[in-house]
Amino acid sequence: MKAGQPMRSARMQPSEHHVTPEQDVDFSISKLMAYVGLESEDRRGLIQAWPLVEPKVDELISRFYGLVLANPTARNVLQQAHVSVDGLKAIQKEWIRDVFCSEFNSFYEEKQRRIGSRHVQVRLPQPFMVTVVSVLRQGLVDLIQSKLGGDAGKA
């Protein structure tokens, strides 16, 4: 591209870049961990960080659900799914504990698939899933950094 010329957007062909449910895609936990670069040393770090995180998890989850309930679309999804926010908070706490403490094995993988399936069943818009992971990740990084100081948790 020459200076001063507008940038042309590349058009994605759905057949080339879109994964349909019918496609057999290997999203095994080991492949996902390799994809994001999570190694044994990182797992040990997560396990060691849990005692720093655990006392503040309820506060983080309450803050998160405050954001969820403040959004009319997200609140509507919860109401239509007939779910208890207190029940969701308990599940979220277990999910966070699992991220820090569980072995990333086939049991963990199946549990994550069930969670994902439930989000699909209640028709949670995908942007909310991306946002929730981002909000929780940043909250956890901030929490660990506040306990360890400096840039200990840059992710």
PDB file of C-alpha atoms in Angstrom:
ATOM      1  CA  MET A   1       0.000   0.000   0.000  1.00  0.00           C
ATOM      2  CA  LYS A   2       1.380   3.387  -0.977  1.00  0.00           C
ATOM      3  CA  ALA A   3       1.309   6.346   1.380  1.00  0.00           C
ATOM      4  CA  GLY A   4      -1.897   8.327   1.071  1.00  0.00           C
ATOM      5  CA  GLN A   5      -3.905   5.453  -0.379  1.00  0.00           C
ATOM      6  CA  PRO A   6      -6.906   4.221   1.593  1.00  0.00           C
ATOM      7  CA  MET A   7      -6.540   0.806   3.115  1.00  0.00           C
ATOM      8  CA  ARG A   8      -8.732  -1.802   1.449  1.00  0.00           C
ATOM      9  CA  SER A   9     -10.451  -4.216   3.762  1.00  0.00           C
ATOM     10  CA  ALA A  10     -10.018  -7.878   3.032  1.00  0.00           C
ATOM     11  CA  ARG A  11     -13.323  -9.640   2.592  1.00  0.00           C
ATOM     12  CA  MET A  12     -13.545 -12.899   4.455  1.00  0.00           C
ATOM     13  CA  GLN A  13     -15.238 -15.750   2.713  1.00  0.00           C
ATOM     14  CA  PRO A  14     -17.512 -17.500   5.250  1.00  0.00           C
ATOM     15  CA  SER A  15     -16.598 -20.935   3.960  1.00  0.00           C
ATOM     16  CA  GLU A  16     -12.915 -20.200   4.615  1.00  0.00           C
ATOM     17  CA  HIS A  17     -13.117 -18.613   8.070  1.00  0.00           C
ATOM     18  CA  HIS A  18     -16.350 -19.658   9.723  1.00  0.00           C
ATOM     19  CA  VAL A  19     -16.613 -22.850  11.741  1.00  0.00           C
ATOM     20  CA  THR A  20     -20.021 -24.439  11.642  1.00  0.00           C
ATOM     21  CA  PRO A  21     -21.287 -26.771  14.381  1.00  0.00           C
ATOM     22  CA  GLU A  22     -21.199 -29.628  11.903  1.00  0.00           C
ATOM     23  CA  GLN A  23     -17.449 -29.326  11.395  1.00  0.00           C
ATOM     24  CA  ASP A  24     -15.321 -31.627  13.498  1.00  0.00           C
ATOM     25  CA  VAL A  25     -12.899 -29.177  15.070  1.00  0.00           C
ATOM     26  CA  ASP A  26     -10.438 -30.323  17.709  1.00  0.00           C
ATOM     27  CA  PHE A  27     -10.759 -27.868  20.577  1.00  0.00           C
ATOM     28  CA  SER A  28      -9.178 -30.216  23.095  1.00  0.00           C
ATOM     29  CA  ILE A  29      -7.958 -28.544  26.251  1.00  0.00           C
ATOM     30  CA  SER A  30      -4.358 -29.519  25.526  1.00  0.00           C
ATOM     31  CA  LYS A  31      -4.502 -27.901  22.082  1.00  0.00           C
ATOM     32  CA  LEU A  32      -6.133 -24.770  23.480  1.00  0.00           C
ATOM     33  CA  MET A  33      -3.494 -24.504  26.201  1.00  0.00           C
ATOM     34  CA  ALA A  34      -0.748 -24.893  23.606  1.00  0.00           C
ATOM     35  CA  TYR A  35      -2.453 -22.255  21.453  1.00  0.00           C
ATOM     36  CA  VAL A  36      -2.410 -19.672  24.251  1.00  0.00           C
ATOM     37  CA  GLY A  37       1.035 -20.747  25.445  1.00  0.00           C
ATOM     38  CA  LEU A  38      -0.018 -22.008  28.872  1.00  0.00           C
ATOM     39  CA  GLU A  39       2.667 -24.386  30.092  1.00  0.00           C
ATOM     40  CA  SER A  40       3.365 -26.436  33.238  1.00  0.00           C
ATOM     41  CA  GLU A  41       5.193 -23.535  34.872  1.00  0.00           C
ATOM     42  CA  ASP A  42       2.180 -21.301  34.278  1.00  0.00           C
ATOM     43  CA  ARG A  43      -0.114 -23.914  35.842  1.00  0.00           C
ATOM     44  CA  ARG A  44       2.102 -24.006  38.931  1.00  0.00           C
ATOM     45  CA  GLY A  45       1.888 -20.220  39.099  1.00  0.00           C
ATOM     46  CA  LEU A  46      -1.907 -20.332  38.989  1.00  0.00           C
ATOM     47  CA  ILE A  47      -1.998 -22.897  41.787  1.00  0.00           C
ATOM     48  CA  GLN A  48       0.367 -20.779  43.888  1.00  0.00           C
ATOM     49  CA  ALA A  49      -1.708 -17.639  43.241  1.00  0.00           C
ATOM     50  CA  TRP A  50      -4.988 -19.192  44.426  1.00  0.00           C
ATOM     51  CA  PRO A  51      -4.457 -18.367  48.136  1.00  0.00           C
ATOM     52  CA  LEU A  52      -4.046 -14.703  47.125  1.00  0.00           C
ATOM     53  CA  VAL A  53      -7.145 -14.733  44.934  1.00  0.00           C
ATOM     54  CA  GLU A  54      -9.576 -16.871  46.928  1.00  0.00           C
ATOM     55  CA  PRO A  55     -10.368 -14.341  49.692  1.00  0.00           C
ATOM     56  CA  LYS A  56     -11.426 -11.732  47.094  1.00  0.00           C
ATOM     57  CA  VAL A  57     -13.322 -13.947  44.643  1.00  0.00           C
ATOM     58  CA  ASP A  58     -16.766 -13.182  46.099  1.00  0.00           C
ATOM     59  CA  GLU A  59     -16.093  -9.446  45.805  1.00  0.00           C
ATOM     60  CA  LEU A  60     -14.938  -9.817  42.197  1.00  0.00           C
ATOM     61  CA  ILE A  61     -17.977 -11.913  41.279  1.00  0.00           C
ATOM     62  CA  SER A  62     -20.370  -9.461  42.961  1.00  0.00           C
ATOM     63  CA  ARG A  63     -18.794  -6.597  41.032  1.00  0.00           C
ATOM     64  CA  PHE A  64     -19.099  -8.601  37.836  1.00  0.00           C
ATOM     65  CA  TYR A  65     -22.778  -9.444  38.355  1.00  0.00           C
ATOM     66  CA  GLY A  66     -23.411  -5.800  39.196  1.00  0.00           C
ATOM     67  CA  LEU A  67     -22.224  -4.995  35.667  1.00  0.00           C
ATOM     68  CA  VAL A  68     -24.289  -7.827  34.191  1.00  0.00           C
ATOM     69  CA  LEU A  69     -27.481  -6.735  35.942  1.00  0.00           C
ATOM     70  CA  ALA A  70     -26.921  -3.116  34.931  1.00  0.00           C
ATOM     71  CA  ASN A  71     -27.063  -4.148  31.262  1.00  0.00           C
ATOM     72  CA  PRO A  72     -30.665  -4.512  30.047  1.00  0.00           C
ATOM     73  CA  THR A  73     -29.817  -7.151  27.419  1.00  0.00           C
ATOM     74  CA  ALA A  74     -27.801  -9.321  29.801  1.00  0.00           C
ATOM     75  CA  ARG A  75     -30.400  -8.913  32.543  1.00  0.00           C
ATOM     76  CA  ASN A  76     -33.113  -9.981  30.081  1.00  0.00           C
ATOM     77  CA  VAL A  77     -31.151 -13.132  29.143  1.00  0.00           C
ATOM     78  CA  LEU A  78     -30.948 -14.060  32.835  1.00  0.00           C
ATOM     79  CA  GLN A  79     -34.656 -13.419  33.373  1.00  0.00           C
ATOM     80  CA  GLN A  80     -35.686 -15.446  30.337  1.00  0.00           C
ATOM     81  CA  ALA A  81     -33.428 -18.326  31.429  1.00  0.00           C
ATOM     82  CA  HIS A  82     -35.111 -18.341  34.852  1.00  0.00           C
ATOM     83  CA  VAL A  83     -31.784 -18.531  36.662  1.00  0.00           C
ATOM     84  CA  SER A  84     -30.835 -17.381  40.125  1.00  0.00           C
ATOM     85  CA  VAL A  85     -28.051 -14.817  40.286  1.00  0.00           C
ATOM     86  CA  ASP A  86     -26.940 -16.349  43.593  1.00  0.00           C
ATOM     87  CA  GLY A  87     -26.740 -19.734  41.871  1.00  0.00           C
ATOM     88  CA  LEU A  88     -24.755 -18.227  39.008  1.00  0.00           C
ATOM     89  CA  LYS A  89     -22.376 -16.589  41.485  1.00  0.00           C
ATOM     90  CA  ALA A  90     -21.713 -19.983  43.077  1.00  0.00           C
ATOM     91  CA  ILE A  91     -21.056 -21.533  39.664  1.00  0.00           C
ATOM     92  CA  GLN A  92     -18.790 -18.621  38.710  1.00  0.00           C
ATOM     93  CA  LYS A  93     -16.811 -19.065  41.924  1.00  0.00           C
ATOM     94  CA  GLU A  94     -16.358 -22.752  41.179  1.00  0.00           C
ATOM     95  CA  TRP A  95     -15.264 -21.889  37.620  1.00  0.00           C
ATOM     96  CA  ILE A  96     -12.636 -19.447  38.883  1.00  0.00           C
ATOM     97  CA  ARG A  97     -11.389 -21.978  41.442  1.00  0.00           C
ATOM     98  CA  ASP A  98     -11.144 -24.575  38.693  1.00  0.00           C
ATOM     99  CA  VAL A  99      -9.070 -22.224  36.519  1.00  0.00           C
ATOM    100  CA  PHE A 100      -6.570 -21.872  39.348  1.00  0.00           C
ATOM    101  CA  CYS A 101      -6.681 -25.302  40.967  1.00  0.00           C
ATOM    102  CA  SER A 102      -7.953 -27.974  38.595  1.00  0.00           C
ATOM    103  CA  GLU A 103      -5.944 -30.189  36.359  1.00  0.00           C
ATOM    104  CA  PHE A 104      -6.623 -29.275  32.755  1.00  0.00           C
ATOM    105  CA  ASN A 105      -7.702 -32.757  31.779  1.00  0.00           C
ATOM    106  CA  SER A 106     -10.649 -34.401  30.032  1.00  0.00           C
ATOM    107  CA  PHE A 107     -12.900 -33.891  33.087  1.00  0.00           C
ATOM    108  CA  TYR A 108     -12.120 -30.156  33.089  1.00  0.00           C
ATOM    109  CA  GLU A 109     -12.621 -30.041  29.322  1.00  0.00           C
ATOM    110  CA  GLU A 110     -16.036 -31.702  29.552  1.00  0.00           C
ATOM    111  CA  LYS A 111     -17.090 -29.353  32.344  1.00  0.00           C
ATOM    112  CA  GLN A 112     -16.156 -26.357  30.173  1.00  0.00           C
ATOM    113  CA  ARG A 113     -18.109 -27.793  27.244  1.00  0.00           C
ATOM    114  CA  ARG A 114     -21.204 -28.138  29.466  1.00  0.00           C
ATOM    115  CA  ILE A 115     -20.826 -24.526  30.595  1.00  0.00           C
ATOM    116  CA  GLY A 116     -20.512 -23.379  26.989  1.00  0.00           C
ATOM    117  CA  SER A 117     -23.538 -25.436  25.958  1.00  0.00           C
ATOM    118  CA  ARG A 118     -25.616 -23.829  28.692  1.00  0.00           C
ATOM    119  CA  HIS A 119     -24.652 -20.367  27.454  1.00  0.00           C
ATOM    120  CA  VAL A 120     -25.809 -21.402  23.979  1.00  0.00           C
ATOM    121  CA  GLN A 121     -29.084 -22.836  25.356  1.00  0.00           C
ATOM    122  CA  VAL A 122     -29.981 -19.551  27.052  1.00  0.00           C
ATOM    123  CA  ARG A 123     -28.956 -17.680  23.889  1.00  0.00           C
ATOM    124  CA  LEU A 124     -26.384 -15.518  25.594  1.00  0.00           C
ATOM    125  CA  PRO A 125     -25.011 -13.220  22.874  1.00  0.00           C
ATOM    126  CA  GLN A 126     -21.386 -14.098  22.130  1.00  0.00           C
ATOM    127  CA  PRO A 127     -20.065 -10.572  22.837  1.00  0.00           C
ATOM    128  CA  PHE A 128     -21.182 -11.005  26.454  1.00  0.00           C
ATOM    129  CA  MET A 129     -19.074 -14.160  26.780  1.00  0.00           C
ATOM    130  CA  VAL A 130     -16.015 -12.395  25.387  1.00  0.00           C
ATOM    131  CA  THR A 131     -16.625  -9.448  27.688  1.00  0.00           C
ATOM    132  CA  VAL A 132     -17.137 -11.586  30.789  1.00  0.00           C
ATOM    133  CA  VAL A 133     -13.866 -13.399  30.280  1.00  0.00           C
ATOM    134  CA  SER A 134     -12.112 -10.082  29.730  1.00  0.00           C
ATOM    135  CA  VAL A 135     -13.669  -8.457  32.819  1.00  0.00           C
ATOM    136  CA  LEU A 136     -12.869 -11.458  35.014  1.00  0.00           C
ATOM    137  CA  ARG A 137      -9.354 -11.826  33.627  1.00  0.00           C
ATOM    138  CA  GLN A 138      -8.563  -8.172  34.236  1.00  0.00           C
ATOM    139  CA  GLY A 139     -10.083  -8.304  37.710  1.00  0.00           C
ATOM    140  CA  LEU A 140      -7.983 -11.343  38.575  1.00  0.00           C
ATOM    141  CA  VAL A 141      -4.806  -9.797  37.129  1.00  0.00           C
ATOM    142  CA  ASP A 142      -5.445  -6.583  39.076  1.00  0.00           C
ATOM    143  CA  LEU A 143      -6.040  -8.582  42.238  1.00  0.00           C
ATOM    144  CA  ILE A 144      -2.841 -10.598  41.875  1.00  0.00           C
ATOM    145  CA  GLN A 145      -0.846  -7.478  41.015  1.00  0.00           C
ATOM    146  CA  SER A 146      -2.174  -5.696  44.100  1.00  0.00           C
ATOM    147  CA  LYS A 147      -1.039  -8.636  46.249  1.00  0.00           C
ATOM    148  CA  LEU A 148       2.354  -9.101  44.583  1.00  0.00           C
ATOM    149  CA  GLY A 149       3.018  -5.562  43.427  1.00  0.00           C
ATOM    150  CA  GLY A 150       4.521  -4.344  40.173  1.00  0.00           C
ATOM    151  CA  ASP A 151       3.868  -6.118  36.913  1.00  0.00           C
ATOM    152  CA  ALA A 152       3.679  -9.620  38.385  1.00  0.00           C
ATOM    153  CA  GLY A 153       0.570 -10.585  36.462  1.00  0.00           C
ATOM    154  CA  LYS A 154       0.915  -8.966  33.050  1.00  0.00           C
ATOM    155  CA  ALA A 155      -1.109 -11.097  30.717  1.00  0.00           C
TER     156      ALA A 155
END
